[in-house]
PDB file of C-alpha atoms in Angstrom:
ATOM      1  CA  PRO G   1      59.659  21.913  73.946  1.00 78.00           C
ATOM      2  CA  PHE G   2      56.366  19.989  73.796  1.00 91.00           C
ATOM      3  CA  TYR G   3      57.857  17.462  71.389  1.00 92.00           C
ATOM      4  CA  PHE G   4      60.754  16.714  73.758  1.00 93.00           C
ATOM      5  CA  LEU G   5      58.345  16.345  76.668  1.00 95.00           C
ATOM      6  CA  PHE G   6      56.291  13.919  74.590  1.00 95.00           C
ATOM      7  CA  LEU G   7      59.407  11.918  73.665  1.00 94.00           C
ATOM      8  CA  TYR G   8      60.530  11.788  77.293  1.00 96.00           C
ATOM      9  CA  CYS G   9      57.107  10.598  78.459  1.00 96.00           C
ATOM     10  CA  MET G  10      57.055   7.907  75.774  1.00 95.00           C
ATOM     11  CA  ALA G  11      60.578   6.787  76.703  1.00 96.00           C
ATOM     12  CA  SER G  12      59.631   6.620  80.375  1.00 96.00           C
ATOM     13  CA  ILE G  13      56.413   4.696  79.736  1.00 96.00           C
ATOM     14  CA  ASN G  14      58.067   2.229  77.355  1.00 94.00           C
ATOM     15  CA  THR G  15      60.979   1.669  79.733  1.00 94.00           C
ATOM     16  CA  ASN G  16      58.742   1.035  82.734  1.00 94.00           C
ATOM     17  CA  ILE G  17      56.450  -1.326  80.825  1.00 94.00           C
ATOM     18  CA  ALA G  18      59.405  -3.329  79.499  1.00 92.00           C
ATOM     19  CA  ARG G  19      60.983  -3.536  82.950  1.00 91.00           C
ATOM     20  CA  PHE G  20      57.705  -4.732  84.469  1.00 91.00           C
ATOM     21  CA  ILE G  21      57.173  -7.380  81.800  1.00 89.00           C
ATOM     22  CA  PHE G  22      60.714  -8.753  81.722  1.00 87.00           C
ATOM     23  CA  GLN G  23      61.372  -8.661  85.478  1.00 85.00           C
ATOM     24  CA  ASN G  24      58.288 -10.831  86.080  1.00 80.00           C
ATOM     25  CA  LEU G  25      58.902 -13.269  83.241  1.00 85.00           C
ATOM     26  CA  SER G  26      60.490 -16.662  83.818  1.00 84.00           C
ATOM     27  CA  PHE G  27      60.351 -20.040  82.159  1.00 84.00           C
ATOM     28  CA  ALA G  28      62.094 -23.385  82.522  1.00 84.00           C
ATOM     29  CA  GLY G  29      64.090 -22.192  85.527  1.00 83.00           C
ATOM     30  CA  LYS G  30      65.415 -19.110  83.721  1.00 86.00           C
ATOM     31  CA  SER G  31      64.509 -15.492  84.134  1.00 88.00           C
ATOM     32  CA  ILE G  32      65.212 -12.344  82.153  1.00 86.00           C
ATOM     33  CA  SER G  33      66.984  -9.282  83.472  1.00 86.00           C
ATOM     34  CA  CYS G  34      66.179  -5.969  81.811  1.00 89.00           C
ATOM     35  CA  ASP G  35      68.394  -2.938  82.399  1.00 90.00           C
ATOM     36  CA  TYR G  36      66.844  -0.288  80.144  1.00 93.00           C
ATOM     37  CA  GLN G  37      67.466   3.340  81.112  1.00 95.00           C
ATOM     38  CA  THR G  38      64.903   6.042  80.354  1.00 95.00           C
ATOM     39  CA  ARG G  39      67.654   8.587  79.674  1.00 96.00           C
ATOM     40  CA  GLU G  40      69.307   6.377  77.048  1.00 96.00           C
ATOM     41  CA  ILE G  41      66.058   5.531  75.276  1.00 96.00           C
ATOM     42  CA  PHE G  42      65.106   9.228  75.292  1.00 96.00           C
ATOM     43  CA  ALA G  43      68.478  10.067  73.704  1.00 96.00           C
ATOM     44  CA  LEU G  44      67.860   7.434  71.036  1.00 96.00           C
ATOM     45  CA  TYR G  45      64.393   8.865  70.354  1.00 96.00           C
ATOM     46  CA  VAL G  46      65.801  12.386  69.965  1.00 96.00           C
ATOM     47  CA  GLN G  47      68.690  11.314  67.734  1.00 97.00           C
ATOM     48  CA  ASN G  48      66.507   9.084  65.590  1.00 96.00           C
ATOM     49  CA  SER G  49      63.863  11.810  65.215  1.00 95.00           C
ATOM     50  CA  PHE G  50      66.505  14.310  64.148  1.00 96.00           C
ATOM     51  CA  PHE G  51      67.985  11.995  61.525  1.00 97.00           C
ATOM     52  CA  ILE G  52      64.551  10.956  60.235  1.00 97.00           C
ATOM     53  CA  LEU G  53      63.604  14.610  59.745  1.00 96.00           C
ATOM     54  CA  LEU G  54      66.980  15.409  58.204  1.00 97.00           C
ATOM     55  CA  SER G  55      66.703  12.560  55.685  1.00 97.00           C
ATOM     56  CA  PHE G  56      62.998  13.123  54.933  1.00 96.00           C
ATOM     57  CA  GLY G  57      62.091   9.750  56.422  1.00 94.00           C
ATOM     58  CA  LEU G  58      64.726   7.639  54.704  1.00 97.00           C
ATOM     59  CA  TYR G  59      66.535   6.983  58.013  1.00 96.00           C
ATOM     60  CA  TRP G  60      63.484   5.268  59.537  1.00 96.00           C
ATOM     61  CA  PRO G  61      64.682   1.647  59.037  1.00 96.00           C
ATOM     62  CA  TRP G  62      68.068   2.421  60.605  1.00 97.00           C
ATOM     63  CA  ALA G  63      66.364   4.184  63.512  1.00 96.00           C
ATOM     64  CA  LYS G  64      64.259   1.094  64.132  1.00 96.00           C
ATOM     65  CA  ILE G  65      67.368  -1.123  64.041  1.00 97.00           C
ATOM     66  CA  ARG G  66      69.232   1.166  66.486  1.00 96.00           C
ATOM     67  CA  LEU G  67      66.346   0.971  68.954  1.00 95.00           C
ATOM     68  CA  LEU G  68      66.036  -2.807  68.620  1.00 95.00           C
ATOM     69  CA  HIS G  69      69.801  -3.188  69.036  1.00 96.00           C
ATOM     70  CA  TYR G  70      69.652  -1.220  72.298  1.00 95.00           C
ATOM     71  CA  LYS G  71      66.704  -3.262  73.528  1.00 93.00           C
ATOM     72  CA  PHE G  72      68.307  -6.629  72.750  1.00 93.00           C
ATOM     73  CA  ASP G  73      71.574  -5.558  74.367  1.00 94.00           C
ATOM     74  CA  GLY G  74      69.671  -4.641  77.530  1.00 92.00           C
ATOM     75  CA  LEU G  75      68.261  -8.135  78.047  1.00 90.00           C
ATOM     76  CA  GLN G  76      70.130 -10.824  79.932  1.00 89.00           C
ATOM     77  CA  PHE G  77      69.093 -14.388  80.702  1.00 86.00           C
ATOM     78  CA  ARG G  78      69.725 -15.716  84.208  1.00 84.00           C
ATOM     79  CA  GLU G  79      69.317 -19.130  85.751  1.00 85.00           C
ATOM     80  CA  ASP G  80      67.313 -19.232  88.964  1.00 72.00           C
TER      81      ASP G  80
END
């Protein structure tokens, strides 16, 4: 139970920090839209943790790629 609470808190903190950074970032007349969801990042954390434990750490690179894939898919460039 404590581990899941920790993962949820980390997902929430990371999501809110990313939203704050990307919503206030603009350059050359373009801005970035970030639509990360805490629930989805938490689910990724839980799934990745399970597979990392199941594979004795060998799944770690794939877990990192899954998280980066989600994060890049959540970013959108807009023109102001």
